[in-house]
Amino acid sequence: MFNCRASLWPCIQPRHVPPTNVSNVFLFTHGQRRLRSDTKEYKQRLRELPFSPPWAGDSFKTSAFAANRKKRELAAMREKPARYETPNLAKLGPRDPRMSNSDWDRRKRELRHLQDPLDLANFVKQELAKGKEDEMLQLVRMACHSMMCVVSWNHIINHKLADGRVNDALKVYNEMKKRGQFPDSYTYTIILGGLATNAQTSGIVEKALTIYHSLFAPNSRVEPSIIHTNAALSVCARAGNMDALWGIAGKIPESGPAAANAITYMTILTAIRQSLIIDAPKGESEEETAARRERGIMEGRRMWEDIVGRWRRADLIIDEDLVCAMGRLLLVGSRPRDWDDVLSLIEQTMDIPRLVPRLGSTAREEAGLPRLRAPNVPQEYRFDDDHLSPDNTPVRGDEFLALTPRGVGAVVPNPLIYAQPGNNTLSLLQEACQKIVATKAALGYWDILTDPGTYNVSPDHNNVSQRLRVLRQNRASGEAVQLLKCRMLDKGFTPTAGMLRIAMSTCVRDKNNHKSLKNAGHILQIMLKVMEDADSRAVAMYADLATSFPLAKGSDLIDALTLLHPVCKNIRLQLGVGGGEKESSRFSSPQPLGGEEKQHAVFALRRIHGVYDKLIHSNLIAEEAKSPFKAARATLSSFIQRVRFKDSRIEKGWDPPPNLRGYYPRVAKKENGLNPYQHRHAVKENKDSGGPAEEMRETSRSPDNIPAWKKEWNKQVERSERRVMYSPQVTNARRTTRDM
């Protein structure tokens, strides 16, 4: 009984209270109401009643505006408070109309994991390398509302400048400032350095000067440094604007953090040298060129005096690049004294003693060294006699004299820090010795710098090429061969085609030596060993040497032709099919030679043909032994004639040019009896005249589509009686024989 609620209720109800009315049943709970009502009947009654909501007469509540507001209220209730979001997502600003909703959501998800500016900068740099430039620009624009992301902006500007888009980079730079991201020192360095990289663009100097001068504005947040000055000077130097360069250099302070350093002087000296070589006025005479170069050299000498003064005061550190920049400026000069001062410059800055006395000194005359002829130097610049003046006025070249320590002899140590020589110094010394014709000094400098016990400079390709030029000047073909074998092949270096040409020209210059042809043969064997395709210019020089060799014997010519036989095959293969893979066309198919390379290849084959002619038309070997050489010469001659014939037909437009693989296009379809190439040229040549092209155009519209001239060709040809061109006796004899 106590377990049943229906039985329990009457038991606890007071006797003096009347029973509850049925209308009060709604005061009970939902579970108790089910005891007094029938659920099915109640639902049926509710379905029969008409539905009339309380706001049925209110049009506002049924409007779209109310529905939209209700939707926004629900969205606001579901949105998490700002304290639960990441700090950089709390302030994103309004969405850019150029961004889609999907891009906006993606950038938000990325920013959720990029809380630190350093992480953001690293992520931007990584994604820019993948080509996601627009996405990273959107990301940085969103992030700049909550953090300072100047480094990320710098990465984007640097990426655009590296691609050569200068205007886009400057737009990003201006947008960066408008968004409250103030550029730092690295921003200006990146922009000026990128402008120097794109110095070939029009108006680049004006843009660089505008950005550089903005650093000196009163409201500038960045203090200009010598790094910004060097970058601006580099822009002016590469663009060749010397007026702007001197305008910037004139405002450099003499002391302080913005004072000039070694890079500043090197940039200015290099710019002077380039202006003397490149920016030569048209129609300038040799005297005017020499005078203009003289003025440039004097500017460099005056600047070097300032450099040495600051170096002695320990305000400047001299390095190899600065020394070589000054040395190469001296080599551009018109005076032999300028070339000779390069050796004094090396002695002054690197403590490497001169191996040849100074030009014009008494020690040079006592050493027995000849005077420089300098045939290409004007007469007034050929000799320097100012050192013979009676007074003690400073003469030309004193600014490069070796410095002595200031103090009492050996008590005070030498405070100077000398520059360390390298490959650039080695090339500079070899070129200077070549100009002043100091062969022994060039060898001495080479041994000093490459000796493992002193400076241990490992020669590179440029050093070897310059050394070969010195040997060519001295006609040392044997030493050239030893240099290629010992310095290159034995140490794992592969000589280039330019080195082989210089070495081969050394043998040609040394043709009076009875071993020059043999040395040239060694160079040709080195070329066949290290190169896939033979160099046509080196082969032509070897063939010329074999032809003009004054001490040539029959065996020498036979040996030369034996070496040239595989070379000739290789050149023919290059002309017909194509050479081996090159660095620029690694993933492309072999292509036949064309243009200037083809002319050099044909010229080399002609020179080889000349070697055959010399052997065959001479009495150096017996006549019985000439037959194989005559056959080889005939084969080579026919190939040369075929190449010339094909080239002439291509030049006249009779044949199509070969395709990329070296073959002529196959005629797949003929139009009007001609291949497409001939038909196109025929129509082009007879476009205005009613010639064969117009006739072909008319007959092509016929039903059978057969030209009239082709129908005439298909007819039987009626031959007329052949005229007798022989004598009557021969004719009668032939008729008698035929009748029999």
PDB file of C-alpha atoms in Angstrom, residues 360-482:
ATOM      1  CA  GLY A 360     112.989  53.898 -63.361  1.00  0.00           C
ATOM      2  CA  SER A 361     115.187  53.204 -60.352  1.00  0.00           C
ATOM      3  CA  THR A 362     118.938  52.718 -60.462  1.00  0.00           C
ATOM      4  CA  ALA A 363     118.583  49.239 -58.981  1.00  0.00           C
ATOM      5  CA  ARG A 364     116.575  48.215 -62.033  1.00  0.00           C
ATOM      6  CA  GLU A 365     119.282  49.453 -64.358  1.00  0.00           C
ATOM      7  CA  GLU A 366     121.951  47.670 -62.332  1.00  0.00           C
ATOM      8  CA  ALA A 367     119.952  44.445 -62.518  1.00  0.00           C
ATOM      9  CA  GLY A 368     120.119  44.629 -66.304  1.00  0.00           C
ATOM     10  CA  LEU A 369     116.385  44.543 -66.860  1.00  0.00           C
ATOM     11  CA  PRO A 370     115.284  46.006 -70.216  1.00  0.00           C
ATOM     12  CA  ARG A 371     113.118  49.087 -70.444  1.00  0.00           C
ATOM     13  CA  LEU A 372     109.450  48.608 -71.220  1.00  0.00           C
ATOM     14  CA  ARG A 373     108.548  49.186 -74.825  1.00  0.00           C
ATOM     15  CA  ALA A 374     104.796  49.686 -74.194  1.00  0.00           C
ATOM     16  CA  PRO A 375     103.866  50.139 -77.871  1.00  0.00           C
ATOM     17  CA  ASN A 376     100.179  50.805 -77.142  1.00  0.00           C
ATOM     18  CA  VAL A 377     100.893  53.629 -74.675  1.00  0.00           C
ATOM     19  CA  PRO A 378     101.011  57.255 -75.884  1.00  0.00           C
ATOM     20  CA  GLN A 379     104.461  58.782 -76.041  1.00  0.00           C
ATOM     21  CA  GLU A 380     103.916  61.301 -73.228  1.00  0.00           C
ATOM     22  CA  TYR A 381     102.874  58.538 -70.798  1.00  0.00           C
ATOM     23  CA  ARG A 382     105.511  56.012 -71.735  1.00  0.00           C
ATOM     24  CA  PHE A 383     108.389  57.271 -69.556  1.00  0.00           C
ATOM     25  CA  ASP A 384     108.381  58.816 -66.062  1.00  0.00           C
ATOM     26  CA  ASP A 385     111.413  60.966 -65.285  1.00  0.00           C
ATOM     27  CA  ASP A 386     110.023  62.931 -62.339  1.00  0.00           C
ATOM     28  CA  HIS A 387     112.213  60.940 -59.953  1.00  0.00           C
ATOM     29  CA  LEU A 388     115.254  62.647 -61.507  1.00  0.00           C
ATOM     30  CA  SER A 389     114.204  66.126 -60.347  1.00  0.00           C
ATOM     31  CA  PRO A 390     116.792  67.895 -58.088  1.00  0.00           C
ATOM     32  CA  ASP A 391     114.304  68.876 -55.360  1.00  0.00           C
ATOM     33  CA  ASN A 392     112.777  66.535 -52.820  1.00  0.00           C
ATOM     34  CA  THR A 393     109.184  66.958 -53.933  1.00  0.00           C
ATOM     35  CA  PRO A 394     107.083  63.778 -53.695  1.00  0.00           C
ATOM     36  CA  VAL A 395     106.999  61.860 -56.916  1.00  0.00           C
ATOM     37  CA  ARG A 396     104.427  59.543 -58.411  1.00  0.00           C
ATOM     38  CA  GLY A 397     104.294  56.254 -56.539  1.00  0.00           C
ATOM     39  CA  ASP A 398     105.438  57.446 -53.121  1.00  0.00           C
ATOM     40  CA  GLU A 399     101.978  56.750 -51.694  1.00  0.00           C
ATOM     41  CA  PHE A 400     102.659  53.027 -52.153  1.00  0.00           C
ATOM     42  CA  LEU A 401     106.027  52.889 -50.427  1.00  0.00           C
ATOM     43  CA  ALA A 402     106.465  50.436 -47.581  1.00  0.00           C
ATOM     44  CA  LEU A 403     105.638  51.911 -44.181  1.00  0.00           C
ATOM     45  CA  THR A 404     108.090  51.977 -41.309  1.00  0.00           C
ATOM     46  CA  PRO A 405     106.931  51.737 -37.668  1.00  0.00           C
ATOM     47  CA  ARG A 406     106.828  54.975 -35.732  1.00  0.00           C
ATOM     48  CA  GLY A 407     109.158  54.721 -32.773  1.00  0.00           C
ATOM     49  CA  VAL A 408     112.707  53.927 -31.836  1.00  0.00           C
ATOM     50  CA  GLY A 409     113.745  51.147 -34.170  1.00  0.00           C
ATOM     51  CA  ALA A 410     113.021  47.673 -32.920  1.00  0.00           C
ATOM     52  CA  VAL A 411     111.964  48.848 -29.451  1.00  0.00           C
ATOM     53  CA  VAL A 412     108.462  49.684 -30.664  1.00  0.00           C
ATOM     54  CA  PRO A 413     106.718  46.741 -32.370  1.00  0.00           C
ATOM     55  CA  ASN A 414     105.015  47.185 -35.720  1.00  0.00           C
ATOM     56  CA  PRO A 415     101.355  48.037 -34.984  1.00  0.00           C
ATOM     57  CA  LEU A 416     100.163  47.469 -38.557  1.00  0.00           C
ATOM     58  CA  ILE A 417      97.867  44.551 -39.318  1.00  0.00           C
ATOM     59  CA  TYR A 418      98.630  43.376 -42.843  1.00  0.00           C
ATOM     60  CA  ALA A 419      96.079  41.933 -45.211  1.00  0.00           C
ATOM     61  CA  GLN A 420      96.084  38.226 -45.932  1.00  0.00           C
ATOM     62  CA  PRO A 421      96.659  37.349 -49.616  1.00  0.00           C
ATOM     63  CA  GLY A 422      94.403  34.947 -51.472  1.00  0.00           C
ATOM     64  CA  ASN A 423      93.368  33.928 -54.975  1.00  0.00           C
ATOM     65  CA  ASN A 424      92.474  37.487 -55.943  1.00  0.00           C
ATOM     66  CA  THR A 425      95.953  38.682 -54.979  1.00  0.00           C
ATOM     67  CA  LEU A 426      97.585  35.874 -56.953  1.00  0.00           C
ATOM     68  CA  SER A 427      95.703  36.839 -60.128  1.00  0.00           C
ATOM     69  CA  LEU A 428      96.504  40.512 -59.572  1.00  0.00           C
ATOM     70  CA  LEU A 429     100.243  39.837 -59.270  1.00  0.00           C
ATOM     71  CA  GLN A 430     100.304  37.638 -62.365  1.00  0.00           C
ATOM     72  CA  GLU A 431      98.509  40.286 -64.420  1.00  0.00           C
ATOM     73  CA  ALA A 432     100.814  43.040 -63.179  1.00  0.00           C
ATOM     74  CA  CYS A 433     103.912  40.980 -63.995  1.00  0.00           C
ATOM     75  CA  GLN A 434     102.521  40.283 -67.449  1.00  0.00           C
ATOM     76  CA  LYS A 435     102.104  44.014 -68.116  1.00  0.00           C
ATOM     77  CA  ILE A 436     105.605  44.932 -66.992  1.00  0.00           C
ATOM     78  CA  VAL A 437     107.073  41.780 -68.638  1.00  0.00           C
ATOM     79  CA  ALA A 438     108.529  40.366 -65.417  1.00  0.00           C
ATOM     80  CA  THR A 439     108.469  36.632 -66.107  1.00  0.00           C
ATOM     81  CA  LYS A 440     110.803  35.577 -63.293  1.00  0.00           C
ATOM     82  CA  ALA A 441     108.956  37.761 -60.789  1.00  0.00           C
ATOM     83  CA  ALA A 442     105.653  36.173 -61.831  1.00  0.00           C
ATOM     84  CA  LEU A 443     107.069  32.708 -61.140  1.00  0.00           C
ATOM     85  CA  GLY A 444     108.488  33.899 -57.819  1.00  0.00           C
ATOM     86  CA  TYR A 445     105.176  35.342 -56.658  1.00  0.00           C
ATOM     87  CA  TRP A 446     103.416  32.139 -57.745  1.00  0.00           C
ATOM     88  CA  ASP A 447     105.800  30.003 -55.675  1.00  0.00           C
ATOM     89  CA  ILE A 448     105.573  32.278 -52.621  1.00  0.00           C
ATOM     90  CA  LEU A 449     101.782  32.355 -52.474  1.00  0.00           C
ATOM     91  CA  THR A 450     101.184  28.695 -53.334  1.00  0.00           C
ATOM     92  CA  ASP A 451     103.892  27.339 -51.016  1.00  0.00           C
ATOM     93  CA  PRO A 452     102.266  25.373 -48.131  1.00  0.00           C
ATOM     94  CA  GLY A 453     104.903  26.775 -45.788  1.00  0.00           C
ATOM     95  CA  THR A 454     103.965  30.428 -46.394  1.00  0.00           C
ATOM     96  CA  TYR A 455     100.443  31.382 -47.514  1.00  0.00           C
ATOM     97  CA  ASN A 456      99.230  28.040 -48.965  1.00  0.00           C
ATOM     98  CA  VAL A 457      96.954  29.567 -51.596  1.00  0.00           C
ATOM     99  CA  SER A 458      95.243  26.900 -53.682  1.00  0.00           C
ATOM    100  CA  PRO A 459      95.072  28.179 -57.305  1.00  0.00           C
ATOM    101  CA  ASP A 460      91.637  28.338 -58.856  1.00  0.00           C
ATOM    102  CA  HIS A 461      90.657  28.444 -62.524  1.00  0.00           C
ATOM    103  CA  ASN A 462      91.208  32.180 -62.795  1.00  0.00           C
ATOM    104  CA  ASN A 463      94.695  31.893 -61.314  1.00  0.00           C
ATOM    105  CA  VAL A 464      95.664  29.120 -63.727  1.00  0.00           C
ATOM    106  CA  SER A 465      94.316  31.061 -66.709  1.00  0.00           C
ATOM    107  CA  GLN A 466      96.293  34.147 -65.739  1.00  0.00           C
ATOM    108  CA  ARG A 467      99.410  32.069 -65.202  1.00  0.00           C
ATOM    109  CA  LEU A 468      98.970  30.533 -68.667  1.00  0.00           C
ATOM    110  CA  ARG A 469      98.809  34.031 -70.174  1.00  0.00           C
ATOM    111  CA  VAL A 470     102.151  34.868 -68.604  1.00  0.00           C
ATOM    112  CA  LEU A 471     103.610  31.652 -70.020  1.00  0.00           C
ATOM    113  CA  ARG A 472     102.187  32.469 -73.436  1.00  0.00           C
ATOM    114  CA  GLN A 473     103.899  35.843 -73.320  1.00  0.00           C
ATOM    115  CA  ASN A 474     107.182  34.065 -72.558  1.00  0.00           C
ATOM    116  CA  ARG A 475     106.581  31.320 -75.200  1.00  0.00           C
ATOM    117  CA  ALA A 476     106.873  28.597 -72.539  1.00  0.00           C
ATOM    118  CA  SER A 477     104.795  25.783 -74.063  1.00  0.00           C
ATOM    119  CA  GLY A 478     106.468  23.065 -72.017  1.00  0.00           C
ATOM    120  CA  GLU A 479     105.707  24.822 -68.728  1.00  0.00           C
ATOM    121  CA  ALA A 480     102.106  25.294 -69.860  1.00  0.00           C
ATOM    122  CA  VAL A 481     101.714  21.534 -70.333  1.00  0.00           C
ATOM    123  CA  GLN A 482     103.282  20.842 -66.942  1.00  0.00           C
TER     124      GLN A 482
END
